PDB file of C-alpha atoms in Angstrom:
ATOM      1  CA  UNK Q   1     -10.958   1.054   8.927  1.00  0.00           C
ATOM      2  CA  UNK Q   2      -9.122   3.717   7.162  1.00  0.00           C
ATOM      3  CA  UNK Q   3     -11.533   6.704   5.732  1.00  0.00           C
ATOM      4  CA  UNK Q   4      -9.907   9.093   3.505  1.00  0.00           C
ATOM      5  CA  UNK Q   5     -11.355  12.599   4.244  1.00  0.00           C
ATOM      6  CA  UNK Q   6      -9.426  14.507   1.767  1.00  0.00           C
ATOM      7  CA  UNK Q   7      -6.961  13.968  -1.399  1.00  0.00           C
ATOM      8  CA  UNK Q   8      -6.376  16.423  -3.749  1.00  0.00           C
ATOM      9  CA  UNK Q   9      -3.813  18.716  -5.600  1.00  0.00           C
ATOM     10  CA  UNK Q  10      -2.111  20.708  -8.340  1.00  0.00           C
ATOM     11  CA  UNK Q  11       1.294  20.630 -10.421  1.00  0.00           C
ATOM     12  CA  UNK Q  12       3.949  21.011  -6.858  1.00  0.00           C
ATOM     13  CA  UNK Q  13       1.306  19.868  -4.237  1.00  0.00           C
ATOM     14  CA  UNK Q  14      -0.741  17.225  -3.068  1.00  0.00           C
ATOM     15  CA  UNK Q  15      -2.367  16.898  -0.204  1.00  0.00           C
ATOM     16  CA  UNK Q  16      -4.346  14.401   2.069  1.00  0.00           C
ATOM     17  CA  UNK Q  17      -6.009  13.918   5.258  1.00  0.00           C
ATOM     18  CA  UNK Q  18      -6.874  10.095   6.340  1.00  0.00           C
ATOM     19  CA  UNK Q  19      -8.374   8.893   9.408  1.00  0.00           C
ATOM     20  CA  UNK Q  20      -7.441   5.419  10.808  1.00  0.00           C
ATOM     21  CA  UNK Q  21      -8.449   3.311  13.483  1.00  0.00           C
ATOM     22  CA  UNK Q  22      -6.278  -0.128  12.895  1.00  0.00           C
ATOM     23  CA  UNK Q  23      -2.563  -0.693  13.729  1.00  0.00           C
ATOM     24  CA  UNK Q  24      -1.156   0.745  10.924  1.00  0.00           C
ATOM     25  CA  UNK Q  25       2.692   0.979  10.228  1.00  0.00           C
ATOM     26  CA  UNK Q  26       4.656   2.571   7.431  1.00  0.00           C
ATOM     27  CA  UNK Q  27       6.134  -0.688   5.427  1.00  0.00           C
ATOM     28  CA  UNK Q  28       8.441   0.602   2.767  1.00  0.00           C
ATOM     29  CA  UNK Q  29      11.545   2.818   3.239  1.00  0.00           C
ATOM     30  CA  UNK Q  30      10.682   6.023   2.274  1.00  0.00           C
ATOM     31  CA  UNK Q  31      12.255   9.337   1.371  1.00  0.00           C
ATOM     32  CA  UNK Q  32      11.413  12.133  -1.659  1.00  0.00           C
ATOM     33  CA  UNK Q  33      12.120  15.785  -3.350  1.00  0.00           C
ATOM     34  CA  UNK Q  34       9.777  17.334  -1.706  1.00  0.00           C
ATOM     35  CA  UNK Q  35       8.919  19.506   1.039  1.00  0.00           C
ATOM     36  CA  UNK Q  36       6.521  17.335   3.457  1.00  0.00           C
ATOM     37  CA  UNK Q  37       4.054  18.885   6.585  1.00  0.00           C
ATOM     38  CA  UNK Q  38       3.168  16.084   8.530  1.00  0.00           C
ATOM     39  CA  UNK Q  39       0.016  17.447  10.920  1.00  0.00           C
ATOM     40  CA  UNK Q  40      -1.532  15.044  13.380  1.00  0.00           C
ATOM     41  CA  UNK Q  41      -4.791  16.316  14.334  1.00  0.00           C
ATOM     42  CA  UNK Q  42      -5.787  12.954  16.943  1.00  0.00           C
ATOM     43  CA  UNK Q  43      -4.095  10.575  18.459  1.00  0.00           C
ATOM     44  CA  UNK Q  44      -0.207   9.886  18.838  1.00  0.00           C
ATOM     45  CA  UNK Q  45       2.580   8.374  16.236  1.00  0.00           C
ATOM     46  CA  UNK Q  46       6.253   7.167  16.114  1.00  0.00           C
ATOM     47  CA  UNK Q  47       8.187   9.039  13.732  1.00  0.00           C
ATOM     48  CA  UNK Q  48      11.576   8.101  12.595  1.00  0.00           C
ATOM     49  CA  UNK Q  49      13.866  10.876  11.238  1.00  0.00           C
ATOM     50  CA  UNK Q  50      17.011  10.506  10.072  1.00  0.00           C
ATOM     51  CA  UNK Q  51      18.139   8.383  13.271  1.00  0.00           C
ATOM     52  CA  UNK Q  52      16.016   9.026  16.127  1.00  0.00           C
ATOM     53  CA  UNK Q  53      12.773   8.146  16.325  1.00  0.00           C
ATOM     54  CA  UNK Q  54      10.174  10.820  18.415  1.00  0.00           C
ATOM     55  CA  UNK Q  55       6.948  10.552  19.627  1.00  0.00           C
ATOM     56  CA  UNK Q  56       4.720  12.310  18.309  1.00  0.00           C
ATOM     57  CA  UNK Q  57       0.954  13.698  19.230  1.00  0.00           C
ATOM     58  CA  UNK Q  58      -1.736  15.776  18.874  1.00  0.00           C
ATOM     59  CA  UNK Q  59      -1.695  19.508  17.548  1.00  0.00           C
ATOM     60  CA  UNK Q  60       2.110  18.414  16.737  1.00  0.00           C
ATOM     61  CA  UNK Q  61       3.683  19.509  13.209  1.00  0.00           C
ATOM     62  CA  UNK Q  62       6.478  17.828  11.595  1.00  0.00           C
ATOM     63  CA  UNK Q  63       8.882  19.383   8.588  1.00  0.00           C
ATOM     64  CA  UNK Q  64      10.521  17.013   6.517  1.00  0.00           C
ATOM     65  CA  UNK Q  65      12.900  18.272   4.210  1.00  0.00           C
ATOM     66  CA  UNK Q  66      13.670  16.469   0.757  1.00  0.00           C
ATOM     67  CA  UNK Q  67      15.755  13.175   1.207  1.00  0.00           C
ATOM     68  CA  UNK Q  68      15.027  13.195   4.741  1.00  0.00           C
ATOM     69  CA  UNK Q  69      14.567   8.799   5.777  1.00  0.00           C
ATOM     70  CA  UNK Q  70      11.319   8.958   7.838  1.00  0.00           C
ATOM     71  CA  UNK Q  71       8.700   6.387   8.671  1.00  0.00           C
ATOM     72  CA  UNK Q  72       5.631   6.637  10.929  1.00  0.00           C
ATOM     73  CA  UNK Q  73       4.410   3.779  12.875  1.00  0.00           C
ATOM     74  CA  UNK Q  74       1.841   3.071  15.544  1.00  0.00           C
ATOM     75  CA  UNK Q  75       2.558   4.281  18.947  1.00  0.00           C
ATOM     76  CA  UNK Q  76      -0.323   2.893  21.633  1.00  0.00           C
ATOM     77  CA  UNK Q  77      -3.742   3.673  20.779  1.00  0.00           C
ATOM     78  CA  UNK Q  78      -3.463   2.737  16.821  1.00  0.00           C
ATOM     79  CA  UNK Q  79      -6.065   5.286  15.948  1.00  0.00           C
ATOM     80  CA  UNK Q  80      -5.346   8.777  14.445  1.00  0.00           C
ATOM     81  CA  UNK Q  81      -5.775  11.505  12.033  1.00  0.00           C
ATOM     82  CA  UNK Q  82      -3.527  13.069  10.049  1.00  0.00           C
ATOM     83  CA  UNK Q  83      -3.264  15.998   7.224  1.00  0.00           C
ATOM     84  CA  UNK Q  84       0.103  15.264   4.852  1.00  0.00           C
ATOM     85  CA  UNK Q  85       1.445  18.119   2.203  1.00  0.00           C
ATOM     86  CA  UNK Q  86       3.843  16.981  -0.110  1.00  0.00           C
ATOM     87  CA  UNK Q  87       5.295  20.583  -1.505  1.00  0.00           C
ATOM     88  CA  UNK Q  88       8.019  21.190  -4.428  1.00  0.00           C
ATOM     89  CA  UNK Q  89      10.029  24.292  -3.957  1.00  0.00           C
ATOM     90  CA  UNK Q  90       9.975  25.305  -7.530  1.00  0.00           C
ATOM     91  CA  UNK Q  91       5.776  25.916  -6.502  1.00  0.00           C
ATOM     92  CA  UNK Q  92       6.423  28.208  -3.460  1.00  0.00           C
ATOM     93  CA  UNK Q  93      10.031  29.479  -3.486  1.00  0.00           C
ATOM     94  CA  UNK Q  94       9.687  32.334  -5.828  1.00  0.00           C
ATOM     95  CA  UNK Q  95       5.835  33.140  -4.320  1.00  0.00           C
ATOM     96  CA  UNK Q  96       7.105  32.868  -0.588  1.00  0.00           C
ATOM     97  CA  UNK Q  97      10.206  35.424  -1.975  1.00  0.00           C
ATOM     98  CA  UNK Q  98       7.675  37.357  -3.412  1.00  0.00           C
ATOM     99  CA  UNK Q  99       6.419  37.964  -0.120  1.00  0.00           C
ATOM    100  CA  UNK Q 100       9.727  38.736   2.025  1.00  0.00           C
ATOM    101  CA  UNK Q 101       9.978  35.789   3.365  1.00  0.00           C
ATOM    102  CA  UNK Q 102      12.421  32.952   4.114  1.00  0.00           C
ATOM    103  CA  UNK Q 103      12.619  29.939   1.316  1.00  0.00           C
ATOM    104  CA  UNK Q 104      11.105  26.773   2.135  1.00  0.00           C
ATOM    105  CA  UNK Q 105      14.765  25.361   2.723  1.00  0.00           C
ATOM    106  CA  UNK Q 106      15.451  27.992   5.181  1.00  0.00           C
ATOM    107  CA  UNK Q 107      11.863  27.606   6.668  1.00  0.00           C
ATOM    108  CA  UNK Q 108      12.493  23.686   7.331  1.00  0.00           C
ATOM    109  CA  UNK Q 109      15.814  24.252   8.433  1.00  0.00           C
ATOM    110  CA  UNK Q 110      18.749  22.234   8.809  1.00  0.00           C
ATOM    111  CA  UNK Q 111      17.343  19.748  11.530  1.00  0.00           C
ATOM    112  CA  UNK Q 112      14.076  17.930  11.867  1.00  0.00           C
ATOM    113  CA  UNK Q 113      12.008  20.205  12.648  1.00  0.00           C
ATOM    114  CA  UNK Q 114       8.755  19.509  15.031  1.00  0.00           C
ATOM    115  CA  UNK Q 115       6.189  21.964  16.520  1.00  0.00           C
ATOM    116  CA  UNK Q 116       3.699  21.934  19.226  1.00  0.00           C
ATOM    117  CA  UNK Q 117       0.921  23.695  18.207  1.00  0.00           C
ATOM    118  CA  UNK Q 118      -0.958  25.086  21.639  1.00  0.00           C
ATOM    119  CA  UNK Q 119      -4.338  24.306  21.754  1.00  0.00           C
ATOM    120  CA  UNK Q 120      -5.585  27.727  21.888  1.00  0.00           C
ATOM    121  CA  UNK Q 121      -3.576  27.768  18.142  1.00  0.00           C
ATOM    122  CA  UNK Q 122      -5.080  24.929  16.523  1.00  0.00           C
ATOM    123  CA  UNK Q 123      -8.754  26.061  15.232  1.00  0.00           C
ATOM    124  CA  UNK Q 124      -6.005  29.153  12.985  1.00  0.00           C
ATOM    125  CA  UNK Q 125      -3.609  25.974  12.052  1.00  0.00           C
ATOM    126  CA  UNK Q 126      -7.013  23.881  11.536  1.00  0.00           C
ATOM    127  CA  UNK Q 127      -8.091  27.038   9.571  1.00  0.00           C
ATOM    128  CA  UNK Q 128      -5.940  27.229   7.225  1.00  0.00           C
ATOM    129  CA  UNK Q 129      -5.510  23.848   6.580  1.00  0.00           C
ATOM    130  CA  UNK Q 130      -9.153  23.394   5.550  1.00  0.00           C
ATOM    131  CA  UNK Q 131      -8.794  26.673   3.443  1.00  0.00           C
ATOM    132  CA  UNK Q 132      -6.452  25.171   1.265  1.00  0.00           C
ATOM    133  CA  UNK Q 133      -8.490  21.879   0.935  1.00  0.00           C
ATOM    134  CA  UNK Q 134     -11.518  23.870  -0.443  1.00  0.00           C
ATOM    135  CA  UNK Q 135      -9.326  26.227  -2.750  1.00  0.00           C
ATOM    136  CA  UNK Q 136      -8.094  22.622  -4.009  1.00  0.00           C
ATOM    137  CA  UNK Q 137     -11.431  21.464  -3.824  1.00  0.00           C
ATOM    138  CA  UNK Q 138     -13.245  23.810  -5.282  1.00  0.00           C
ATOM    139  CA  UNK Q 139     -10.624  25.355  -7.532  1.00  0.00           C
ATOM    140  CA  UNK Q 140     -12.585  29.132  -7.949  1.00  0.00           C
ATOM    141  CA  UNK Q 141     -11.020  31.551 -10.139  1.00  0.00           C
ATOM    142  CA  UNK Q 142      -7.127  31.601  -9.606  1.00  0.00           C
ATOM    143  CA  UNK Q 143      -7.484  29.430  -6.787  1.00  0.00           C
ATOM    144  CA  UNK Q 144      -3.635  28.480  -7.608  1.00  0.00           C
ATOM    145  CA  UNK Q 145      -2.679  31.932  -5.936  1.00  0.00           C
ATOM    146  CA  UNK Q 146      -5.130  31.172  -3.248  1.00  0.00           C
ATOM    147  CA  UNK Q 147      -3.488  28.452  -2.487  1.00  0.00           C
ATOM    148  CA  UNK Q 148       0.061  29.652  -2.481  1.00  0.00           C
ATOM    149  CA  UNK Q 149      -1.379  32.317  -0.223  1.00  0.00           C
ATOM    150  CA  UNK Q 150      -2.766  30.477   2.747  1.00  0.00           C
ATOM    151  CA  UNK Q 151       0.558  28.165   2.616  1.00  0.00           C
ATOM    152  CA  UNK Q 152       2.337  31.109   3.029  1.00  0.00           C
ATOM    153  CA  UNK Q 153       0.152  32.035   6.035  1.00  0.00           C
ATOM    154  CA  UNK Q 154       0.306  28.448   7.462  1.00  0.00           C
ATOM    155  CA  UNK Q 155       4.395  28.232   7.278  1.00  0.00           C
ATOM    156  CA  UNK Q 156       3.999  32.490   9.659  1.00  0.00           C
ATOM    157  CA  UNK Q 157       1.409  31.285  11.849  1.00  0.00           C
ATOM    158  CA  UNK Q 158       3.866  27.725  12.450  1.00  0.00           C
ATOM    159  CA  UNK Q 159       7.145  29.585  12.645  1.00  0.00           C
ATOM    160  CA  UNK Q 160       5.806  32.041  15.106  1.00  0.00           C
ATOM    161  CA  UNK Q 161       4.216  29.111  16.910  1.00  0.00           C
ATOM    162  CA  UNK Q 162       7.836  27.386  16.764  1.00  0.00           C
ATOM    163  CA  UNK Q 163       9.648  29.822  19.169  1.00  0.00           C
ATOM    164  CA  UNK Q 164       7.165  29.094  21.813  1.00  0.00           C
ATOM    165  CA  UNK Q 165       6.702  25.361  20.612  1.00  0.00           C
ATOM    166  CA  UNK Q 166       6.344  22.996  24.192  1.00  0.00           C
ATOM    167  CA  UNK Q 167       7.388  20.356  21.982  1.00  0.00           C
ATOM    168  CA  UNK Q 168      10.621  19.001  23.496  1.00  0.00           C
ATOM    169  CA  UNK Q 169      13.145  16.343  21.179  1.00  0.00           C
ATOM    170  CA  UNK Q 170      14.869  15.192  24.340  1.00  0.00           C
ATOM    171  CA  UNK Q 171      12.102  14.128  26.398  1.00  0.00           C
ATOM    172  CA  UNK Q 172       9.750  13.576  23.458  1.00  0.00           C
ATOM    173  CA  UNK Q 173      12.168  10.641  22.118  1.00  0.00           C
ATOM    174  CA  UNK Q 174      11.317   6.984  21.840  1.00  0.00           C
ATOM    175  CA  UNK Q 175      12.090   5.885  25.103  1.00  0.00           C
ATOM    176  CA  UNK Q 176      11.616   1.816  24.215  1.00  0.00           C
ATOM    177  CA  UNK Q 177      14.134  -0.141  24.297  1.00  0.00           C
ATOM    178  CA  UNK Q 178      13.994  -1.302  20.448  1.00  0.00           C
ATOM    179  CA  UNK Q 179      13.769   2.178  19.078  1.00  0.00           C
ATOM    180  CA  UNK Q 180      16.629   3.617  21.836  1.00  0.00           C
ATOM    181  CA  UNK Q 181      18.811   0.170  19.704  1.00  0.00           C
ATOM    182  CA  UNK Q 182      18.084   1.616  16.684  1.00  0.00           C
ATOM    183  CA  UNK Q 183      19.152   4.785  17.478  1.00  0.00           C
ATOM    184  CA  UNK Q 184      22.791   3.958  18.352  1.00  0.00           C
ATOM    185  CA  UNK Q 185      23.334   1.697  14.997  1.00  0.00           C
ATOM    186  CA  UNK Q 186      21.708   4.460  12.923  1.00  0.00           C
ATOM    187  CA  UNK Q 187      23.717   6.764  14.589  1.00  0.00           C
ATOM    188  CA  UNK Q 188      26.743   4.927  14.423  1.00  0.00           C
ATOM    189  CA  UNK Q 189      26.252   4.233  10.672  1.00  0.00           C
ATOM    190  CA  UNK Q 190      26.068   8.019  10.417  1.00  0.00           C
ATOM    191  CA  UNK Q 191      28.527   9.198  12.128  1.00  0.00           C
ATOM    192  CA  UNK Q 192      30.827   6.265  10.416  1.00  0.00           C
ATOM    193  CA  UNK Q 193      29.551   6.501   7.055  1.00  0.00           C
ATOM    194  CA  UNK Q 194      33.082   4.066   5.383  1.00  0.00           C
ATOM    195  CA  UNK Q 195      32.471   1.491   7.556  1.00  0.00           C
ATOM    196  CA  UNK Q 196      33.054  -2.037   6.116  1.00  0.00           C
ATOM    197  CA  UNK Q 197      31.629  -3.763   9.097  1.00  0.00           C
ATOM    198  CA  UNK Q 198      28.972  -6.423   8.215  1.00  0.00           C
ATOM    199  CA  UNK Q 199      25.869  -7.036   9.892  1.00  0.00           C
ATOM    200  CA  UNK Q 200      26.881  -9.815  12.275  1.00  0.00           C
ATOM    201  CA  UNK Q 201      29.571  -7.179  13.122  1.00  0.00           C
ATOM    202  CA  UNK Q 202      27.538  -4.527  14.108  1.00  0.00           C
ATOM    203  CA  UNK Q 203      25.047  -6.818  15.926  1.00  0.00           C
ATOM    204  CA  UNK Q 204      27.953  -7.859  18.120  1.00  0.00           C
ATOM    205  CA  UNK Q 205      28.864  -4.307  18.616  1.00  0.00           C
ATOM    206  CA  UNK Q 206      25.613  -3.263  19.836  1.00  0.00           C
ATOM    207  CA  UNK Q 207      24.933  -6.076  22.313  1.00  0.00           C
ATOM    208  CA  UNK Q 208      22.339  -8.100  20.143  1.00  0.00           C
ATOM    209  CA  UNK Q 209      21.844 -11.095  17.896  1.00  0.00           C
ATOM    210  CA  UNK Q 210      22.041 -10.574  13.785  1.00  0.00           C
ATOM    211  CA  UNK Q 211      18.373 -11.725  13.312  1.00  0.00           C
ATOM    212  CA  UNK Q 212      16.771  -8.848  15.893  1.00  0.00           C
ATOM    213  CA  UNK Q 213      19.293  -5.992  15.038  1.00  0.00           C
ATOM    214  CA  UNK Q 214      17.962  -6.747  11.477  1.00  0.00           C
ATOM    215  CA  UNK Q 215      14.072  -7.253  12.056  1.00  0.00           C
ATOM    216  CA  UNK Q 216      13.928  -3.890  14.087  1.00  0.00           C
ATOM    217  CA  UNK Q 217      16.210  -1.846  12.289  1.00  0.00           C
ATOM    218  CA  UNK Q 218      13.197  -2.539   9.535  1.00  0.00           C
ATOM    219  CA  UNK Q 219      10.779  -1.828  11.339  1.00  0.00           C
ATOM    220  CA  UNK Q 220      11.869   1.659  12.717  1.00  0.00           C
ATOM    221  CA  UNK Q 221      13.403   2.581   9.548  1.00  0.00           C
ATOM    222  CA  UNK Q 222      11.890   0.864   6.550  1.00  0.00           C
ATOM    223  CA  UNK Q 223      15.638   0.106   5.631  1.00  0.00           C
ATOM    224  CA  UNK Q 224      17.481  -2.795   5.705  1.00  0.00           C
ATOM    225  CA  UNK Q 225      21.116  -2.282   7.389  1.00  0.00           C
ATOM    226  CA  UNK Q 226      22.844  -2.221   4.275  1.00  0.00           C
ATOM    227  CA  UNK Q 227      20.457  -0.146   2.513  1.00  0.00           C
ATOM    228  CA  UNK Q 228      20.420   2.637   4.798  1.00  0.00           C
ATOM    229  CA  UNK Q 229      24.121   2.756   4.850  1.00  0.00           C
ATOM    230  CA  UNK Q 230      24.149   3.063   1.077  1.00  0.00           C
ATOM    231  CA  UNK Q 231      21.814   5.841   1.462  1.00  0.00           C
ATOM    232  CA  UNK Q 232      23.867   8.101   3.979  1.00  0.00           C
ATOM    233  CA  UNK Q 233      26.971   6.800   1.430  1.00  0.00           C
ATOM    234  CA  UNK Q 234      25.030   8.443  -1.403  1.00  0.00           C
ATOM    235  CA  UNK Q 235      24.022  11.360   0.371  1.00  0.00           C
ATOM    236  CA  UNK Q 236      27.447  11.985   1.354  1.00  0.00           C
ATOM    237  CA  UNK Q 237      28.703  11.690  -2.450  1.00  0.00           C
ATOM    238  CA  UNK Q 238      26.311  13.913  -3.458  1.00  0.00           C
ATOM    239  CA  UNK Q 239      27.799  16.429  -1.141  1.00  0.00           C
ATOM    240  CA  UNK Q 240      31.496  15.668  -2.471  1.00  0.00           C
ATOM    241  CA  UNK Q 241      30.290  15.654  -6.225  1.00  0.00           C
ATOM    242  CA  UNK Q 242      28.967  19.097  -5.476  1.00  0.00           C
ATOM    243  CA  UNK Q 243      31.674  20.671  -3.693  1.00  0.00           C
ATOM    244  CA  UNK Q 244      34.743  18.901  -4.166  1.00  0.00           C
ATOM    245  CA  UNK Q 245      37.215  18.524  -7.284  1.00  0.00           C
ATOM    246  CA  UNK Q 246      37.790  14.851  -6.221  1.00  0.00           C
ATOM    247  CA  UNK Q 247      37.107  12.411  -8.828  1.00  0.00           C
ATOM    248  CA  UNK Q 248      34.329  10.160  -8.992  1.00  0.00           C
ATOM    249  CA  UNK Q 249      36.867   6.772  -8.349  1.00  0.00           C
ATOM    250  CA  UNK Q 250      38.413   9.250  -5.479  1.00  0.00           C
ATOM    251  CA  UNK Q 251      34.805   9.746  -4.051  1.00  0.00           C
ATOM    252  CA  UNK Q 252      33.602   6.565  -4.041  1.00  0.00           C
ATOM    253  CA  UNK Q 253      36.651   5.206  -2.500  1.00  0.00           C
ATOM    254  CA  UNK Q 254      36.212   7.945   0.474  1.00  0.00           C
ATOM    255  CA  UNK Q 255      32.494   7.013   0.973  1.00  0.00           C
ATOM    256  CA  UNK Q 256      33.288   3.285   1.958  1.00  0.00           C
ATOM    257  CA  UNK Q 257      32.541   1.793  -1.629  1.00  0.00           C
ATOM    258  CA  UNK Q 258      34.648  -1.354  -2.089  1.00  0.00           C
ATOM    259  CA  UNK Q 259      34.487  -0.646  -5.867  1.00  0.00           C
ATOM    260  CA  UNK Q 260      33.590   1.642  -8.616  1.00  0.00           C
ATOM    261  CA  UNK Q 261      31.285  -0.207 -10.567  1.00  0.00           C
ATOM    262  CA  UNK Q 262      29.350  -0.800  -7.115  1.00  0.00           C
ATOM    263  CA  UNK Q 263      29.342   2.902  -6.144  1.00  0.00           C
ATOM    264  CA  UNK Q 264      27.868   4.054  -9.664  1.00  0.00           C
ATOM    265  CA  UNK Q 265      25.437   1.299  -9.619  1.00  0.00           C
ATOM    266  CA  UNK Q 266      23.990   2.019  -6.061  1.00  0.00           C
ATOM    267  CA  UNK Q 267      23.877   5.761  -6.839  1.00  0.00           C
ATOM    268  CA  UNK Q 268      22.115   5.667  -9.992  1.00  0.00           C
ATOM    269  CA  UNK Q 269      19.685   3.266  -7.927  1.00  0.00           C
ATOM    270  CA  UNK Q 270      18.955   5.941  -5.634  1.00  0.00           C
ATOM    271  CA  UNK Q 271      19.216   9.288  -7.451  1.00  0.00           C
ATOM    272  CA  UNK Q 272      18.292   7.709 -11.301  1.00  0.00           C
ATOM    273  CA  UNK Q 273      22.054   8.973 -12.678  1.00  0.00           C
ATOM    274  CA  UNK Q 274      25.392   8.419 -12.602  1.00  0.00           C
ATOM    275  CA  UNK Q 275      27.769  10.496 -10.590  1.00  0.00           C
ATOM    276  CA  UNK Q 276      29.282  11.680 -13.507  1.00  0.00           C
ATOM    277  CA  UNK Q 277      25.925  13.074 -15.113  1.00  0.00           C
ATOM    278  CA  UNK Q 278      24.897  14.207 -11.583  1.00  0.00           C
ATOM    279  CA  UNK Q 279      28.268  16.234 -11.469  1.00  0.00           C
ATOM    280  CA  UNK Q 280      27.826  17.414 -15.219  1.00  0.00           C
ATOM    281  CA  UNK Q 281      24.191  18.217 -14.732  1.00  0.00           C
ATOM    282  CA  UNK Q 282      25.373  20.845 -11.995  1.00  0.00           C
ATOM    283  CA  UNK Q 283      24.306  18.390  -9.250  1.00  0.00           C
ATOM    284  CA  UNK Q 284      20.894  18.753  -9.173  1.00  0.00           C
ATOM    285  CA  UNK Q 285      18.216  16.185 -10.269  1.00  0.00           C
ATOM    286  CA  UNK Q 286      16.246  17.061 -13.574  1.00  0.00           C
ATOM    287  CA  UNK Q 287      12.454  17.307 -12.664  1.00  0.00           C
ATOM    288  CA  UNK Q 288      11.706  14.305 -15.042  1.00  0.00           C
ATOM    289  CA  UNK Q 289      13.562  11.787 -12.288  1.00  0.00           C
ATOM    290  CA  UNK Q 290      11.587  13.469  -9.080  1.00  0.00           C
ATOM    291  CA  UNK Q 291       9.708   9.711  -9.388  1.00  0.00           C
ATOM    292  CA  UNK Q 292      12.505   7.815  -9.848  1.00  0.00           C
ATOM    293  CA  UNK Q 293      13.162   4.711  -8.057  1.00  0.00           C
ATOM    294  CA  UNK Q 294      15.319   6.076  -5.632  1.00  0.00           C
ATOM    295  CA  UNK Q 295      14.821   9.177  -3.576  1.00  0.00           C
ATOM    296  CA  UNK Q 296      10.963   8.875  -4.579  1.00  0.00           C
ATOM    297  CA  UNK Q 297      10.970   5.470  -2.622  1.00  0.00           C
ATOM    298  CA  UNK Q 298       9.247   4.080  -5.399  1.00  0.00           C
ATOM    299  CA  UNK Q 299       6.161   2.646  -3.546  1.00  0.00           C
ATOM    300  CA  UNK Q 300       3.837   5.183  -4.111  1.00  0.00           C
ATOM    301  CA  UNK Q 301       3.803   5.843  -0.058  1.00  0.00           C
ATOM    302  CA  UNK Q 302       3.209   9.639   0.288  1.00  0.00           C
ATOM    303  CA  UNK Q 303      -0.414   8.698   0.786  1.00  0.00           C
ATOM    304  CA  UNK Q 304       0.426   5.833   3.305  1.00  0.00           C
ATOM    305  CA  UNK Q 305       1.685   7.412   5.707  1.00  0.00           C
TER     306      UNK Q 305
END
């Protein structure tokens, strides 16, 4: 059964809290512009970020910055609950500036970012949250600044909760063996973003047969292979489009691109451009593509998560 406690939202912000009690799994890849909060109020989840997958559980908050790859999936006991914010910086930037305090980039950070709210913190996190569902809710006069207000309070209470967070990445890892696997070929398609080698390649590199690196890597991910190496390829374009001179044939040739036409025909895929425009447009993606199919994921999955 899956009972859907919450969903609402303005222009920059949605939010939802759903409560499940079947063995439900994140299907499609997934990654998006926005700022997500990821709060699990009961039971425990496998989250993928980036390349590691981490286990986490109750009272536990997870920051995922825009174009971060992340997929939840069931981790024992299948049932849970779970409040998700999906928050555009062009919303709180200027407001949390306003204030004196750090931009959302700068409060997500450069990592993936987790953290363990104690339990005697949870009924001010709790708080909060449900403050900002009634504002939405309710919508009383300027509820808007409301809003913005107790988000501002939520991202103080969680940083100050952060430096004393119990919530540790080593020992809070996926320790199975399938999600330790696809750890080391996500890591090693990072790490070696030009590599050429195909997928019966890499199987044979890690130990394992074509058809299992392929079915878990799914799994975990929501990617196949290929597609999450075009990804970290794109990402790493981006990067060179927006602080390099190198030319577009020069960049696609140094992010592992066998040809041109391929290279501008997976990025526009992903970030609804060319490289050229992207480069022109002062590498940054107009607002009208922030549900493109691409860095959106395309599926609609923000609330199935």
């Amino acid at each position: 059964m899956e009972q859907t406690v919450f969903r609402g939202g303005t222009e920059g912000l949605t939010v939802e809290q759903v409560v499940r009690d079947y063995d439900y799994s994140m299907a499609a890849r997934h990654f998006h512009d926005t700022y997500e909060l990821y709060y699990l109020l009961e039971g425990q989840r496998y989250y993928f970020i980036d390349r590691q997958t981490y286990l986490v559980k109750a009272g536990d908050v997870v920051f995922i910055k825009p174009n971060q790859i992340h997929k939840t999936s069931t981790a024992g006991n299948p049932c849970h609950n779970r409040i998700l914010f999906q928050i555009s910086g062009k919303l709180m930037d200027p407001f949390l500036r306003g204030c004196g305090m750090e931009t959302m980039d700068e409060v997500y950070g450069e990592d993936a970012l987790i953290v363990s709210v104690p339990e005697r913190g949870r009924r001010e996190i709790d708080g909060l949250m449900a403050q900002i569902q009634r504002e939405l809710g309710d919508r009383p006069k300027q509820y808007l600044t409301g809003v913005k207000l107790k988000l501002a309070s939520l991202f103080l209470a969680l940083s100050r909760y952060e430096k004393k967070s119990c919530f540790q990445k080593e020992t809070q890892t996926a320790q199975t063996w399938k999600h330790q696997k696809v750890y080391e070929v996500a890591d090693y398609l990072l790490r070696h973003p030009c590599s050429q080698e195909s997928l019966e390649e890499l199987a044979k590199r890690f130990f394992v047969s074509r058809s299992y690196l392929s079915r878990i890597f799914r799994e975990v991910t929501g990617f196949s292979v290929n597609e999450y190496k075009n990804v970290n390829r794109i990402k790493k374009s981006q990067q060179l489009l927006a602080r390099s001179d190198y030319s577009v044939t020069e960049i696609s040739e140094l992010t592992g691109f066998e040809n041109l036409t391929y290279y501008e025909r997976v990025f526009k895929k992903y970030v609804g451009m060319t490289p050229l425009k992207y480069r022109k447009a002062g590498c940054s993606r107009p607002e009208t593509q922030e549900s493109s199919p691409g860095w959106s994921g395309s599926t609609g999955e923000e609330s199935r998560r």
